[in-house]
Amino acid sequence: MHASLRSLRLVSALSSALALLATLAMFTAATAVAAHAESGAPSWGPATPNFNLQVILRPVAGATDSGFGLVKFRQPKDAEKIVYLDVWVRDLGPNHSYLLQRAVDTNVNDDCTGTSWLTLGQGLVPQAIATDETGTGRANLFRNLASIPLGTEFDIHFHVIDAATSSAVLESACYQYTVSR
């Protein structure tokens, strides 16, 4: 009988130890998740203020192409002030080259009046968006904003031009952007 009692006490002690271990494991996991959330935040800037943009490109009035496009405008949260522009277009002229341009103005009022168009690419080197036989194209572009002070805000708009004729085929609405780190 004493052996049965000892076995029962041993099982009870083991159950208590396992319960304590499970509680400790849950506490450790919760602490790790909280620490990651506090220290690591996502590597891309927050949505407000406007550090990252999702730019929609639609046909310009009178354009011969009836395409569509998207620019994912992203700035990582790091010491470098590099903006990455993942550009995608569709339903444009097949096997053709296009360029993405942007214009800005510092009167931040959601009315893009800037007309000094800058062709975007790999840093300061313009890069074409080449379409395939279906009129779909992609380009991964970037722009270094190191010369622009942190916190600078501006209105920005984009258009895609035909690389051969310089005619605008797609354009965006007006967006606001804030230079971040």
Coordinates of N, CA and C in Angstrom, one line a residue:
M1 N 0.8 -1.2 0.0 CA 0.0 0.0 0.0 C 0.9 1.2 0.0
H2 N 2.0 1.2 0.7 CA 2.9 2.4 0.8 C 3.4 2.7 -0.6
A3 N 3.7 1.6 -1.4 CA 4.2 1.8 -2.8 C 3.2 2.6 -3.6
S4 N 1.9 2.2 -3.5 CA 0.8 2.9 -4.2 C 0.7 4.3 -3.8
L5 N 0.8 4.6 -2.6 CA 0.7 6.0 -2.1 C 1.9 6.8 -2.6
R6 N 3.1 6.2 -2.6 CA 4.3 6.9 -3.1 C 4.1 7.2 -4.6
S7 N 3.6 6.2 -5.3 CA 3.3 6.4 -6.8 C 2.3 7.5 -7.0
L8 N 1.3 7.6 -6.2 CA 0.3 8.6 -6.3 C 0.9 10.0 -6.0
R9 N 1.7 10.1 -5.0 CA 2.4 11.3 -4.7 C 3.3 11.8 -5.8
L10 N 4.1 10.8 -6.4 CA 5.0 11.1 -7.4 C 4.2 11.6 -8.7
V11 N 3.1 11.0 -9.0 CA 2.3 11.4 -10.1 C 1.8 12.8 -9.9
S12 N 1.3 13.1 -8.7 CA 0.8 14.4 -8.3 C 1.9 15.4 -8.4
A13 N 3.1 15.1 -7.9 CA 4.2 16.0 -8.0 C 4.6 16.3 -9.5
L14 N 4.6 15.3 -10.3 CA 5.0 15.4 -11.7 C 3.9 16.3 -12.4
S15 N 2.6 16.1 -12.1 CA 1.6 16.9 -12.7 C 1.7 18.3 -12.3
S16 N 2.1 18.6 -11.1 CA 2.3 20.0 -10.7 C 3.5 20.6 -11.4
A17 N 4.5 19.8 -11.5 CA 5.8 20.3 -12.2 C 5.5 20.6 -13.6
L18 N 4.7 19.7 -14.3 CA 4.3 19.9 -15.7 C 3.5 21.2 -15.9
A19 N 2.5 21.4 -15.0 CA 1.7 22.5 -15.0 C 2.5 23.8 -14.9
L20 N 3.5 23.8 -14.0 CA 4.3 24.9 -13.7 C 5.2 25.2 -15.0
L21 N 5.7 24.1 -15.6 CA 6.5 24.2 -16.8 C 5.7 24.8 -17.9
A22 N 4.5 24.4 -18.1 CA 3.6 24.9 -19.1 C 3.3 26.4 -18.9
T23 N 3.1 26.8 -17.7 CA 2.8 28.2 -17.4 C 4.0 29.0 -17.7
L24 N 5.2 28.5 -17.3 CA 6.5 29.2 -17.6 C 6.7 29.3 -19.1
A25 N 6.4 28.3 -19.8 CA 6.6 28.3 -21.3 C 5.7 29.4 -21.9
M26 N 4.4 29.5 -21.5 CA 3.5 30.5 -22.0 C 4.0 31.9 -21.7
F27 N 4.4 32.1 -20.4 CA 4.9 33.4 -20.0 C 6.1 33.8 -20.9
T28 N 7.0 32.9 -21.1 CA 8.2 33.1 -21.9 C 7.9 33.5 -23.3
A29 N 6.9 32.8 -23.9 CA 6.5 33.0 -25.3 C 5.8 34.4 -25.4
A30 N 5.0 34.7 -24.4 CA 4.3 36.0 -24.4 C 5.3 37.2 -24.3
T31 N 6.3 37.0 -23.4 CA 7.3 38.0 -23.2 C 8.1 38.2 -24.5
A32 N 8.5 37.1 -25.2 CA 9.2 37.2 -26.4 C 8.4 37.9 -27.5
V33 N 7.1 37.6 -27.6 CA 6.3 38.3 -28.6 C 6.2 39.8 -28.3
A34 N 6.0 40.1 -27.0 CA 5.9 41.6 -26.7 C 7.2 42.3 -26.9
A35 N 8.4 41.6 -26.6 CA 9.7 42.3 -26.9 C 9.9 42.5 -28.4
H36 N 9.5 41.5 -29.2 CA 9.7 41.6 -30.6 C 8.8 42.8 -31.2
A37 N 7.6 42.9 -30.6 CA 6.7 43.9 -31.1 C 7.2 45.3 -30.7
E38 N 7.8 45.4 -29.5 CA 8.3 46.7 -29.1 C 9.6 47.1 -29.9
S39 N 10.5 46.2 -30.0 CA 11.8 46.5 -30.6 C 11.9 46.4 -32.1
G40 N 11.1 45.5 -32.7 CA 11.3 45.2 -34.1 C 10.4 45.9 -35.0
A41 N 9.3 46.4 -34.6 CA 8.3 47.0 -35.6 C 8.7 46.6 -37.0
P42 N 7.8 46.7 -37.9 CA 8.1 46.3 -39.3 C 9.3 47.1 -39.9
S43 N 9.9 46.6 -40.9 CA 11.1 47.3 -41.4 C 10.7 48.3 -42.4
W44 N 9.4 48.5 -42.7 CA 8.9 49.6 -43.6 C 8.3 50.7 -42.7
G45 N 8.3 51.9 -43.2 CA 7.8 53.0 -42.5 C 6.3 52.9 -42.3
P46 N 5.7 53.6 -41.3 CA 4.3 53.5 -41.1 C 3.5 54.2 -42.2
A47 N 2.2 53.9 -42.2 CA 1.3 54.5 -43.2 C 1.0 55.9 -42.9
T48 N 1.0 56.3 -41.6 CA 0.7 57.7 -41.3 C 1.8 58.3 -40.4
P49 N 2.4 59.4 -40.7 CA 2.2 60.1 -42.0 C 2.7 59.3 -43.2
N50 N 2.5 59.9 -44.3 CA 2.6 59.1 -45.6 C 4.1 58.8 -46.0
F51 N 4.6 57.7 -45.4 CA 5.9 57.3 -45.7 C 5.9 56.3 -46.9
N52 N 4.8 55.5 -47.0 CA 4.6 54.5 -48.1 C 3.4 54.8 -48.8
L53 N 3.4 54.7 -50.1 CA 2.3 55.0 -51.0 C 1.9 53.8 -51.9
Q54 N 0.7 53.6 -52.2 CA 0.2 52.6 -53.1 C -0.4 53.5 -54.3
V55 N 0.4 53.7 -55.3 CA 0.0 54.7 -56.3 C -0.7 53.9 -57.5
I56 N -1.9 54.4 -57.8 CA -2.7 53.8 -58.9 C -2.5 54.7 -60.2
L57 N -2.2 54.0 -61.3 CA -2.0 54.7 -62.6 C -3.1 54.3 -63.5
R58 N -3.7 55.4 -64.0 CA -4.9 55.2 -64.9 C -4.6 55.9 -66.3
P59 N -5.3 55.5 -67.3 CA -5.0 56.2 -68.6 C -5.3 57.7 -68.6
V60 N -4.4 58.4 -69.3 CA -4.6 59.9 -69.4 C -5.7 60.1 -70.4
A61 N -6.3 61.2 -70.3 CA -7.4 61.6 -71.3 C -6.8 61.6 -72.7
G62 N -7.4 60.9 -73.6 CA -6.9 60.9 -75.0 C -5.8 59.9 -75.3
A63 N -5.4 59.1 -74.3 CA -4.3 58.1 -74.5 C -4.8 57.0 -75.5
T64 N -3.9 56.6 -76.3 CA -4.2 55.5 -77.3 C -4.2 54.1 -76.5
D65 N -3.4 54.0 -75.5 CA -3.4 52.8 -74.7 C -4.4 52.9 -73.6
S66 N -5.0 51.8 -73.2 CA -6.0 51.8 -72.2 C -5.6 51.0 -71.0
G67 N -4.3 51.2 -70.6 CA -3.7 50.4 -69.6 C -4.0 50.8 -68.2
F68 N -3.3 50.2 -67.3 CA -3.5 50.3 -65.9 C -2.1 50.1 -65.2
G69 N -1.8 50.7 -64.1 CA -0.6 50.5 -63.4 C -0.6 50.7 -61.9
L70 N 0.4 50.2 -61.3 CA 0.5 50.3 -59.8 C 2.0 50.6 -59.5
V71 N 2.2 51.5 -58.6 CA 3.5 51.8 -58.0 C 3.5 51.6 -56.5
K72 N 4.2 50.6 -56.0 CA 4.4 50.4 -54.6 C 5.6 51.2 -54.2
F73 N 5.4 52.3 -53.6 CA 6.4 53.3 -53.2 C 6.7 53.1 -51.7
R74 N 7.9 52.5 -51.4 CA 8.2 52.1 -50.1 C 9.5 52.7 -49.6
Q75 N 9.6 53.1 -48.4 CA 10.8 53.5 -47.7 C 11.1 52.7 -46.5
P76 N 12.1 51.9 -46.4 CA 12.4 51.1 -45.2 C 12.7 52.0 -44.0
K77 N 12.5 51.5 -42.8 CA 12.9 52.3 -41.6 C 14.4 51.9 -41.4
D78 N 15.3 52.7 -41.9 CA 16.7 52.5 -41.7 C 17.4 53.8 -41.8
A79 N 18.7 53.8 -41.7 CA 19.5 55.0 -41.7 C 19.6 55.6 -43.1
E80 N 19.4 54.8 -44.2 CA 19.5 55.2 -45.5 C 18.1 55.8 -45.9
K81 N 18.1 56.8 -46.7 CA 16.8 57.4 -47.2 C 16.6 57.0 -48.6
I82 N 16.4 55.7 -48.8 CA 16.1 55.2 -50.2 C 14.7 54.8 -50.3
V83 N 14.0 55.3 -51.4 CA 12.7 54.9 -51.7 C 12.7 53.9 -52.8
Y84 N 12.0 52.8 -52.6 CA 11.9 51.7 -53.6 C 10.6 51.8 -54.3
L85 N 10.6 51.7 -55.6 CA 9.4 51.8 -56.4 C 9.2 50.5 -57.2
D86 N 8.3 49.7 -56.8 CA 8.0 48.5 -57.5 C 6.9 48.8 -58.5
V87 N 7.2 48.9 -59.8 CA 6.2 49.3 -60.8 C 5.7 48.2 -61.6
W88 N 4.4 48.2 -61.8 CA 3.7 47.2 -62.6 C 2.7 47.8 -63.5
V89 N 2.8 47.5 -64.8 CA 1.8 48.1 -65.8 C 1.2 46.9 -66.6
R90 N 0.0 47.1 -67.1 CA -0.6 46.1 -68.0 C -1.5 46.8 -69.0
D91 N -1.7 46.1 -70.1 CA -2.6 46.6 -71.2 C -2.0 47.8 -71.9
L92 N -0.7 47.9 -71.9 CA 0.0 49.0 -72.7 C 0.4 48.3 -74.0
G93 N 1.1 49.1 -74.8 CA 1.6 48.6 -76.1 C 2.5 47.4 -75.9
P94 N 2.4 46.3 -76.7 CA 3.2 45.1 -76.5 C 4.6 45.4 -76.9
N95 N 5.6 44.7 -76.3 CA 7.0 44.8 -76.6 C 7.5 46.2 -76.8
H96 N 7.2 47.0 -75.9 CA 7.5 48.5 -76.0 C 8.1 49.0 -74.7
S97 N 8.7 50.1 -74.7 CA 9.4 50.7 -73.5 C 8.6 51.9 -73.0
Y98 N 8.5 52.0 -71.7 CA 7.9 53.2 -71.1 C 8.8 53.6 -69.9
L99 N 8.5 54.8 -69.5 CA 9.3 55.4 -68.4 C 8.3 55.9 -67.3
L100 N 8.7 55.8 -66.0 CA 8.0 56.3 -64.9 C 8.6 57.7 -64.6
Q101 N 7.7 58.7 -64.4 CA 8.2 60.0 -64.0 C 7.4 60.5 -62.8
R102 N 8.0 61.4 -62.1 CA 7.3 62.0 -60.9 C 7.5 63.5 -60.9
A103 N 6.6 64.2 -60.4 CA 6.7 65.7 -60.2 C 6.2 66.0 -58.8
V104 N 6.8 66.9 -58.1 CA 6.4 67.3 -56.7 C 6.2 68.8 -56.6
D105 N 5.5 69.1 -55.6 CA 5.4 70.5 -55.1 C 5.4 70.5 -53.6
T106 N 5.9 71.6 -53.0 CA 6.0 71.7 -51.6 C 4.8 72.4 -50.9
N107 N 3.9 72.8 -51.7 CA 2.7 73.4 -51.2 C 1.7 72.2 -50.9
V108 N 1.8 71.6 -49.7 CA 1.1 70.4 -49.4 C -0.4 70.6 -49.2
N109 N -1.2 70.4 -50.2 CA -2.6 70.7 -50.2 C -3.4 69.7 -51.0
D110 N -2.9 68.6 -51.4 CA -3.5 67.6 -52.2 C -3.9 68.1 -53.6
D111 N -3.2 69.1 -54.1 CA -3.3 69.7 -55.4 C -2.0 69.7 -56.1
C112 N -1.7 68.7 -56.8 CA -0.3 68.5 -57.4 C -0.2 69.5 -58.6
T113 N 0.6 70.6 -58.3 CA 0.8 71.6 -59.4 C 2.2 71.5 -60.0
G114 N 3.0 70.6 -59.4 CA 4.4 70.4 -59.9 C 4.4 69.9 -61.3
T115 N 5.3 70.5 -62.2 CA 5.4 70.1 -63.6 C 6.8 69.8 -64.0
S116 N 7.8 69.8 -63.0 CA 9.1 69.4 -63.3 C 9.3 67.9 -63.2
W117 N 9.1 67.2 -64.3 CA 9.0 65.8 -64.3 C 10.4 65.2 -64.2
L118 N 10.6 64.3 -63.3 CA 11.9 63.6 -63.2 C 11.7 62.1 -63.6
T119 N 12.5 61.6 -64.5 CA 12.4 60.2 -64.9 C 13.1 59.3 -63.8
L120 N 12.4 58.3 -63.3 CA 12.9 57.5 -62.3 C 13.6 56.2 -62.8
G121 N 14.4 55.6 -62.0 CA 15.2 54.5 -62.4 C 16.0 53.9 -61.3
Q122 N 17.2 53.5 -61.6 CA 18.1 52.9 -60.6 C 18.9 54.1 -60.1
G123 N 18.4 54.7 -59.0 CA 19.1 55.9 -58.5 C 18.9 57.1 -59.5
L124 N 20.0 57.6 -60.0 CA 19.9 58.7 -60.9 C 19.9 58.2 -62.4
V125 N 20.0 56.9 -62.6 CA 20.1 56.4 -64.0 C 18.6 55.9 -64.4
P126 N 18.0 56.6 -65.3 CA 16.7 56.2 -65.8 C 16.6 54.8 -66.2
Q127 N 15.5 54.1 -65.9 CA 15.3 52.7 -66.4 C 14.0 52.6 -67.0
A128 N 13.9 51.9 -68.1 CA 12.7 51.7 -68.8 C 11.9 50.6 -68.2
I129 N 10.6 50.6 -68.4 CA 9.7 49.6 -68.1 C 9.4 48.9 -69.4
A130 N 9.9 47.7 -69.6 CA 9.7 47.0 -70.9 C 8.5 46.1 -70.8
T131 N 7.6 46.2 -71.8 CA 6.4 45.3 -71.7 C 6.6 44.1 -72.6
D132 N 5.9 43.0 -72.3 CA 6.0 41.8 -73.0 C 5.0 41.8 -74.1
E133 N 4.8 40.6 -74.8 CA 3.8 40.6 -75.9 C 2.4 40.8 -75.5
T134 N 2.0 40.8 -74.2 CA 0.7 41.1 -73.8 C 0.5 42.6 -73.3
G135 N 1.6 43.3 -73.3 CA 1.6 44.7 -72.8 C 1.7 44.9 -71.3
T136 N 2.3 43.8 -70.7 CA 2.5 43.8 -69.2 C 4.0 44.0 -69.0
G137 N 4.3 44.9 -68.0 CA 5.7 45.1 -67.7 C 5.9 45.4 -66.2
R138 N 7.1 45.1 -65.7 CA 7.5 45.4 -64.3 C 8.9 46.0 -64.3
A139 N 9.1 46.8 -63.3 CA 10.4 47.4 -63.0 C 10.6 47.6 -61.5
N140 N 11.8 47.3 -61.1 CA 12.1 47.6 -59.7 C 13.1 48.8 -59.7
L141 N 12.6 50.0 -59.3 CA 13.3 51.2 -59.3 C 13.6 51.7 -57.9
F142 N 14.5 52.6 -57.8 CA 14.8 53.2 -56.5 C 15.3 54.7 -56.6
R143 N 15.1 55.4 -55.6 CA 15.6 56.8 -55.6 C 16.2 57.1 -54.2
N144 N 17.3 57.7 -54.2 CA 18.0 58.1 -53.0 C 17.6 59.5 -52.6
L145 N 17.0 59.7 -51.4 CA 16.6 61.0 -50.9 C 17.5 61.6 -49.8
A146 N 18.8 61.2 -49.8 CA 19.7 61.6 -48.8 C 19.8 63.1 -48.7
S147 N 19.7 63.8 -49.8 CA 19.8 65.3 -49.8 C 18.6 66.0 -49.3
I148 N 17.5 65.3 -49.1 CA 16.3 65.9 -48.6 C 16.1 65.8 -47.1
P149 N 15.9 66.9 -46.4 CA 15.9 66.8 -44.9 C 14.7 65.9 -44.4
L150 N 14.9 65.2 -43.4 CA 13.9 64.3 -42.7 C 12.7 65.2 -42.4
G151 N 11.5 64.7 -42.6 CA 10.3 65.4 -42.2 C 9.8 66.3 -43.4
T152 N 10.5 66.4 -44.4 CA 10.1 67.2 -45.6 C 8.8 66.6 -46.2
E153 N 7.8 67.4 -46.3 CA 6.5 66.9 -46.9 C 6.3 67.6 -48.3
F154 N 5.7 66.8 -49.2 CA 5.4 67.4 -50.5 C 4.3 66.6 -51.1
D155 N 3.6 67.3 -52.1 CA 2.6 66.6 -52.9 C 3.4 66.0 -54.1
I156 N 3.0 64.8 -54.5 CA 3.7 64.1 -55.5 C 2.7 63.4 -56.4
H157 N 3.0 63.4 -57.7 CA 2.1 62.7 -58.7 C 3.1 62.0 -59.7
F158 N 2.6 61.0 -60.4 CA 3.4 60.2 -61.3 C 2.7 60.1 -62.6
H159 N 3.5 59.9 -63.7 CA 2.9 59.4 -64.9 C 3.9 58.5 -65.6
V160 N 3.3 57.7 -66.5 CA 4.1 56.8 -67.3 C 4.1 57.4 -68.8
I161 N 5.3 57.5 -69.4 CA 5.3 58.0 -70.7 C 5.9 57.0 -71.7
D162 N 5.5 57.1 -72.9 CA 6.0 56.3 -74.0 C 7.5 56.7 -74.2
A163 N 8.4 55.7 -74.1 CA 9.9 56.1 -74.2 C 10.2 56.6 -75.5
A164 N 9.5 56.3 -76.6 CA 9.8 56.7 -77.9 C 9.3 58.1 -78.2
T165 N 8.0 58.4 -77.8 CA 7.4 59.6 -78.1 C 7.3 60.6 -77.0
S166 N 7.6 60.2 -75.8 CA 7.5 61.0 -74.6 C 6.0 61.4 -74.2
S167 N 5.1 60.8 -74.9 CA 3.6 61.1 -74.6 C 3.2 60.3 -73.4
A168 N 2.5 61.0 -72.5 CA 2.0 60.4 -71.3 C 0.9 59.4 -71.6
V169 N 0.9 58.2 -71.1 CA -0.1 57.2 -71.3 C -0.9 56.8 -70.0
L170 N -0.2 56.9 -68.9 CA -0.9 56.7 -67.6 C -0.5 57.8 -66.7
E171 N -1.4 58.1 -65.7 CA -1.2 59.1 -64.7 C -1.8 58.7 -63.4
S172 N -1.3 59.3 -62.3 CA -1.8 59.1 -61.0 C -2.6 60.3 -60.5
A173 N -3.3 60.1 -59.4 CA -3.9 61.2 -58.7 C -2.7 61.9 -57.9
C174 N -3.1 62.8 -57.0 CA -2.1 63.5 -56.2 C -2.0 62.8 -54.8
Y175 N -0.8 62.6 -54.4 CA -0.5 61.9 -53.1 C 0.4 62.9 -52.3
Q176 N 0.4 62.6 -51.0 CA 1.3 63.4 -50.1 C 2.3 62.4 -49.5
Y177 N 3.6 62.9 -49.4 CA 4.7 62.1 -49.0 C 5.5 62.8 -47.9
T178 N 6.0 62.1 -46.9 CA 6.9 62.7 -45.9 C 8.2 61.9 -45.9
V179 N 9.3 62.5 -46.0 CA 10.6 61.9 -46.0 C 10.8 61.4 -44.6
S180 N 11.1 60.1 -44.4 CA 11.3 59.5 -43.1 C 12.6 58.8 -43.0
R181 N 12.8 58.1 -41.9 CA 14.0 57.3 -41.7 C 13.6 56.0 -41.1

